[in-house]
Amino acid sequence: MVGYDPASPAAALTTEEAALAGSAAGMVTRAIISPLDVIKIRFQLQIEKVSWRNRQGKYWGLWQATRCIMTEEGLPAFWKGHIPAQLLSVCYGAVQFASFEALTELVHKKTPYNSQTPGVHFICGGLAACSATVACQPLDTLRTRFAAQGEPKIYRNLRYAVATMFRTEGPFTFYRGLTPTLVAVFPYAGLQFFFYNILKKLLEPKDTKSKGGLHSLISGSCAGVISKTITYPFDLIKKRLQVGGFEEARMKFGQVRTYHGFVDCVVRIGREEGLRGFFKGLSPSLLKAALSTGFTFFWYEFFINAIVSLKSS
């Protein structure tokens, strides 16, 4: 089971071992879901409606966008920004799960609350994700820039991107969109751990020790879909803010906008694109959330069990 449980063999795990399992889970999951992430970001950044009935923009459907990117940019385009994305996933997974395990252990030892209740997992999961977000936000911004650019590329490689952004936009550009990210990530991650805790207990008999596997995959996938649907608008706003100052690379994809902060972004999206504008790219995002969250919990429990087995042998 994810989170500190004194009755579990995994209770003896150190913070470093939890971080190792979390980073490994993030690395494997990222390689699988990268194409959906690229499509989702393209949808989020498109000003025109994403609709097959009213085809205004460059992209108007999941399969159409897939064919378009494949034709114009080739198969590697679905892994654009994969290096910063992998760095992000490894870093984020390590910090999030290490923090979560440490926080749930703290709750168990220092408070009267049961560390395995859904409410505790909601609070600890949200706080752990906020810690990981602050640590990894620069990598998330770089990943978004790489995934958003078309051909010809503005940024040739990771080193060039970091140097160019720092020189032309300043150090704070790496933290664009941090406010909506933190506002969204606490409930999003908290709800992931909350629903995962509930669903996992429902799927597994009470007298069975958690061993991950199919139950982890199903519980994680359902938890990811529910939490993503609730918090999705904040993710879209974050992406719009992260590409500010990057308008040159966005010209070929259609209209571009420059937003002056979180409130301005919300107001202008609502006025120009309507309520549906906050849910652009929801379809690939839900598919990605199901796969990403499901595989993250699946691989995390897999690597935790592997570490426990190695230590016991």
Coordinates of C-alpha atoms in Angstrom, one line a residue:
M1 CA 0.0 0.0 0.0
V2 CA 1.2 3.5 -0.8
G3 CA 1.9 5.6 2.4
Y4 CA 3.3 4.6 5.7
D5 CA 1.8 1.5 7.2
P6 CA 3.4 0.0 10.3
A7 CA 1.9 -3.4 9.5
S8 CA 3.5 -3.5 6.0
P9 CA 7.0 -4.9 5.2
A10 CA 7.5 -1.6 3.3
A11 CA 7.4 0.3 6.6
A12 CA 11.2 -0.4 7.0
L13 CA 11.9 1.5 3.8
T14 CA 14.1 4.6 4.0
T15 CA 13.3 8.0 2.4
E16 CA 16.0 7.3 -0.1
E17 CA 14.5 4.0 -1.1
A18 CA 11.0 5.6 -1.5
A19 CA 12.6 8.3 -3.7
L20 CA 14.3 5.7 -5.8
A21 CA 11.1 3.8 -6.4
G22 CA 9.3 7.0 -7.2
S23 CA 11.8 8.2 -9.7
A24 CA 11.9 4.8 -11.4
A25 CA 8.1 4.8 -11.6
G26 CA 8.1 8.3 -13.1
M27 CA 10.8 7.4 -15.7
V28 CA 9.0 4.3 -17.0
T29 CA 5.6 6.0 -17.0
R30 CA 6.9 9.1 -18.9
A31 CA 8.3 7.1 -21.7
I32 CA 4.8 5.5 -22.2
I33 CA 2.6 8.6 -22.1
S34 CA 4.8 11.2 -23.8
P35 CA 2.8 11.2 -27.1
L36 CA -0.5 12.0 -25.3
D37 CA 1.3 14.8 -23.4
V38 CA 2.5 16.4 -26.6
I39 CA -1.0 16.3 -28.1
K40 CA -2.6 17.7 -24.9
I41 CA -0.2 20.6 -24.8
R42 CA -0.8 21.5 -28.4
F43 CA -4.6 21.5 -27.7
Q44 CA -4.2 23.6 -24.6
L45 CA -2.2 26.3 -26.4
Q46 CA -4.5 26.6 -29.4
I47 CA -6.7 29.8 -29.2
E48 CA -9.2 28.5 -31.7
K49 CA -11.8 26.0 -30.8
V50 CA -10.8 22.3 -30.7
S51 CA -13.9 20.9 -32.3
W52 CA -14.4 18.5 -35.3
R53 CA -17.8 20.2 -36.0
N54 CA -16.3 23.7 -36.1
R55 CA -12.8 23.3 -37.6
Q56 CA -11.2 26.7 -37.0
G57 CA -7.8 25.9 -35.7
K58 CA -4.9 23.7 -36.8
Y59 CA -6.0 20.9 -34.5
W60 CA -9.7 19.8 -34.1
G61 CA -9.6 16.2 -32.9
L62 CA -7.3 13.6 -31.3
W63 CA -6.8 11.4 -34.3
Q64 CA -6.5 14.4 -36.7
A65 CA -3.9 16.0 -34.5
T66 CA -2.0 12.7 -34.3
R67 CA -2.0 12.4 -38.1
C68 CA -1.1 16.0 -38.6
I69 CA 1.9 15.9 -36.2
M70 CA 3.1 12.6 -37.7
T71 CA 2.9 14.0 -41.3
E72 CA 4.5 17.4 -40.6
E73 CA 7.0 16.6 -38.0
G74 CA 7.5 12.8 -38.0
L75 CA 7.3 10.2 -35.2
P76 CA 10.0 11.8 -33.0
A77 CA 7.7 14.8 -32.6
F78 CA 5.7 12.8 -30.1
W79 CA 8.7 12.7 -27.8
K80 CA 9.6 16.4 -28.2
G81 CA 11.0 17.7 -24.9
H82 CA 11.4 14.1 -23.8
I83 CA 14.8 14.8 -22.0
P84 CA 13.4 17.7 -19.8
A85 CA 10.2 15.7 -19.4
Q86 CA 12.2 12.6 -18.2
L87 CA 14.2 14.8 -15.8
L88 CA 10.9 16.3 -14.6
S89 CA 9.3 12.8 -14.1
V90 CA 12.4 11.4 -12.3
C91 CA 12.7 14.5 -10.0
Y92 CA 9.0 14.8 -9.4
G93 CA 8.5 11.2 -8.7
A94 CA 11.4 11.1 -6.2
V95 CA 10.4 14.2 -4.3
Q96 CA 6.6 13.4 -4.3
F97 CA 6.8 9.9 -3.1
A98 CA 9.6 10.4 -0.6
S99 CA 7.7 13.4 0.8
F100 CA 4.5 11.5 0.9
E101 CA 6.0 8.5 2.8
A102 CA 7.7 10.8 5.2
L103 CA 4.6 12.9 5.9
T104 CA 2.3 9.8 6.4
E105 CA 4.9 8.4 8.8
L106 CA 5.0 11.7 10.7
V107 CA 1.2 11.7 11.0
H108 CA 1.3 8.1 12.3
K109 CA 4.0 8.8 14.9
K110 CA 3.1 12.3 16.0
T111 CA -0.7 12.5 15.8
P112 CA -3.6 10.3 16.8
Y113 CA -4.7 9.9 13.2
N114 CA -4.4 6.7 11.2
S115 CA -1.9 7.2 8.4
Q116 CA -3.9 4.9 6.1
T117 CA -7.2 6.9 6.0
P118 CA -8.2 8.7 2.8
G119 CA -8.3 12.1 4.5
V120 CA -4.7 11.8 5.6
H121 CA -3.7 10.7 2.2
F122 CA -5.4 13.7 0.6
I123 CA -3.5 16.2 2.8
C124 CA -0.2 14.5 2.7
G125 CA -0.5 13.9 -1.1
G126 CA -1.3 17.5 -1.8
L127 CA 1.6 18.7 0.4
A128 CA 4.0 16.2 -1.2
A129 CA 3.0 17.3 -4.7
C130 CA 3.5 21.0 -3.8
S131 CA 7.0 20.3 -2.6
A132 CA 7.7 18.4 -5.9
T133 CA 6.2 21.2 -8.0
V134 CA 8.4 23.9 -6.5
A135 CA 11.5 21.7 -6.9
C136 CA 10.7 20.7 -10.5
Q137 CA 8.8 23.7 -12.0
P138 CA 11.8 24.9 -14.2
L139 CA 11.9 21.4 -15.8
D140 CA 8.1 21.6 -16.4
T141 CA 8.5 25.0 -18.2
L142 CA 11.3 23.6 -20.4
R143 CA 9.2 20.5 -21.2
T144 CA 6.3 22.7 -22.2
R145 CA 8.4 24.9 -24.4
F146 CA 9.9 22.0 -26.3
A147 CA 6.6 20.2 -26.7
A148 CA 4.9 23.5 -28.0
Q149 CA 7.4 24.4 -30.7
G150 CA 6.9 23.3 -34.3
E151 CA 9.4 23.3 -37.2
P152 CA 11.8 25.0 -37.6
K153 CA 12.7 24.6 -33.9
I154 CA 13.5 27.7 -31.8
Y155 CA 15.4 25.7 -29.2
R156 CA 18.0 23.2 -30.6
N157 CA 18.7 21.4 -27.4
L158 CA 18.3 21.7 -23.6
R159 CA 21.4 23.7 -22.9
Y160 CA 20.6 26.2 -25.6
A161 CA 17.0 26.6 -24.3
V162 CA 18.2 27.2 -20.8
A163 CA 20.8 29.8 -21.9
T164 CA 18.4 31.6 -24.3
M165 CA 15.5 31.8 -21.8
F166 CA 17.8 33.0 -19.0
R167 CA 19.4 35.6 -21.2
T168 CA 16.3 37.0 -22.9
E169 CA 13.6 36.5 -20.2
G170 CA 15.4 36.3 -16.9
P171 CA 15.5 33.6 -14.2
F172 CA 11.9 34.0 -13.1
T173 CA 10.7 32.8 -16.6
F174 CA 11.4 29.2 -15.4
Y175 CA 8.6 29.7 -12.8
R176 CA 6.0 31.0 -15.1
G177 CA 2.6 29.6 -14.2
L178 CA 3.7 28.5 -10.7
T179 CA 0.7 30.1 -9.0
P180 CA -2.0 28.2 -10.9
T181 CA 0.2 25.1 -10.7
L182 CA 0.3 25.2 -6.9
V183 CA -3.4 26.1 -6.7
A184 CA -4.2 23.1 -8.9
V185 CA -1.6 20.5 -7.8
F186 CA -2.7 20.4 -4.2
P187 CA -6.3 19.2 -4.8
Y188 CA -5.2 17.2 -7.9
A189 CA -2.5 15.2 -6.2
G190 CA -4.5 15.0 -3.0
L191 CA -7.5 13.6 -4.8
Q192 CA -5.3 11.1 -6.6
F193 CA -4.0 9.7 -3.3
F194 CA -7.5 10.0 -1.8
F195 CA -9.3 8.0 -4.5
Y196 CA -6.4 5.6 -4.9
N197 CA -6.6 4.8 -1.2
I198 CA -10.4 4.2 -1.4
L199 CA -10.5 2.3 -4.6
K200 CA -7.5 0.1 -3.7
K201 CA -9.2 -1.0 -0.4
L202 CA -12.5 -1.7 -2.3
L203 CA -10.7 -3.9 -4.9
E204 CA -8.5 -5.8 -2.4
P205 CA -9.9 -8.1 0.3
K206 CA -9.2 -6.8 3.8
D207 CA -7.1 -9.8 4.8
T208 CA -4.9 -9.4 1.7
K209 CA -1.6 -7.6 1.8
S210 CA -1.2 -5.1 -1.0
K211 CA 1.1 -6.4 -3.7
G212 CA 0.3 -3.9 -6.4
G213 CA -0.4 -5.3 -9.9
L214 CA -3.7 -5.0 -11.6
H215 CA -5.5 -3.5 -8.6
S216 CA -2.9 -0.7 -8.5
L217 CA -3.3 0.0 -12.2
I218 CA -7.1 0.1 -12.1
S219 CA -7.3 2.1 -8.9
G220 CA -4.7 4.6 -10.1
S221 CA -6.3 5.0 -13.5
C222 CA -9.8 5.8 -12.0
A223 CA -8.2 8.1 -9.4
G224 CA -6.3 10.0 -12.2
V225 CA -9.4 10.5 -14.4
I226 CA -11.6 11.8 -11.5
S227 CA -8.9 14.2 -10.1
K228 CA -7.9 15.5 -13.6
T229 CA -11.5 16.3 -14.6
I230 CA -12.0 18.4 -11.4
T231 CA -8.8 20.4 -11.6
Y232 CA -8.2 20.5 -15.4
P233 CA -8.7 24.3 -16.0
F234 CA -5.8 25.2 -13.8
D235 CA -3.5 22.9 -15.9
L236 CA -4.6 24.7 -19.1
I237 CA -4.0 28.2 -17.5
K238 CA -0.5 27.1 -16.4
K239 CA 0.4 26.0 -19.9
R240 CA -0.8 29.3 -21.4
L241 CA 1.4 31.2 -18.9
Q242 CA 4.4 29.0 -19.4
V243 CA 4.7 29.9 -23.1
G244 CA 4.5 33.6 -22.6
G245 CA 7.4 35.3 -24.5
F246 CA 7.5 32.3 -26.8
E247 CA 5.0 33.7 -29.4
E248 CA 7.4 33.4 -32.3
A249 CA 7.3 29.6 -32.2
R250 CA 3.6 29.5 -31.9
M251 CA 2.7 31.6 -35.0
K252 CA 2.3 28.7 -37.4
F253 CA -0.2 27.0 -35.1
G254 CA -2.7 29.9 -35.3
Q255 CA -3.6 32.8 -33.1
V256 CA -1.3 33.7 -30.1
R257 CA -1.9 35.6 -26.9
T258 CA 0.2 37.2 -24.3
Y259 CA -1.2 37.1 -20.8
H260 CA -0.3 39.4 -17.9
G261 CA -0.6 37.0 -15.0
F262 CA -3.1 34.5 -13.7
V263 CA -6.2 36.7 -13.4
D264 CA -5.7 38.3 -16.9
C265 CA -5.4 34.8 -18.4
V266 CA -8.6 33.6 -16.7
V267 CA -10.6 36.6 -17.8
R268 CA -9.4 36.6 -21.4
I269 CA -9.9 32.9 -21.9
G270 CA -13.4 33.2 -20.5
R271 CA -14.2 36.2 -22.6
E272 CA -12.7 35.1 -25.9
E273 CA -13.1 31.3 -25.8
G274 CA -16.0 30.7 -23.3
L275 CA -16.3 28.1 -20.6
R276 CA -15.3 25.3 -23.0
G277 CA -12.0 27.1 -23.5
F278 CA -10.9 26.0 -20.1
F279 CA -11.3 22.4 -21.1
K280 CA -9.4 22.3 -24.4
G281 CA -7.4 19.1 -24.7
L282 CA -9.5 17.4 -22.0
S283 CA -9.9 14.2 -24.0
P284 CA -6.2 13.4 -24.5
S285 CA -5.6 14.7 -21.0
L286 CA -8.0 12.2 -19.4
L287 CA -6.5 9.4 -21.4
K288 CA -3.1 10.5 -20.4
A289 CA -4.2 10.9 -16.7
A290 CA -5.6 7.4 -16.7
L291 CA -2.4 5.9 -18.1
S292 CA -0.1 8.2 -16.2
T293 CA -1.6 7.8 -12.7
G294 CA -2.4 4.1 -13.2
F295 CA 1.1 3.3 -14.3
T296 CA 2.8 5.6 -11.7
F297 CA 1.1 3.8 -8.8
F298 CA 1.6 0.4 -10.5
W299 CA 5.3 0.9 -11.1
Y300 CA 5.8 2.5 -7.7
E301 CA 4.3 -0.5 -5.8
F302 CA 6.2 -2.8 -8.2
F303 CA 9.6 -1.2 -7.4
I304 CA 8.7 -0.9 -3.7
N305 CA 8.0 -4.6 -3.6
A306 CA 11.2 -5.3 -5.5
I307 CA 13.3 -3.3 -3.0
V308 CA 11.6 -5.1 0.0
S309 CA 12.3 -8.4 -1.6
L310 CA 16.0 -7.6 -2.2
K311 CA 16.4 -6.4 1.4
S312 CA 14.7 -9.5 2.8
S313 CA 16.9 -11.8 0.7

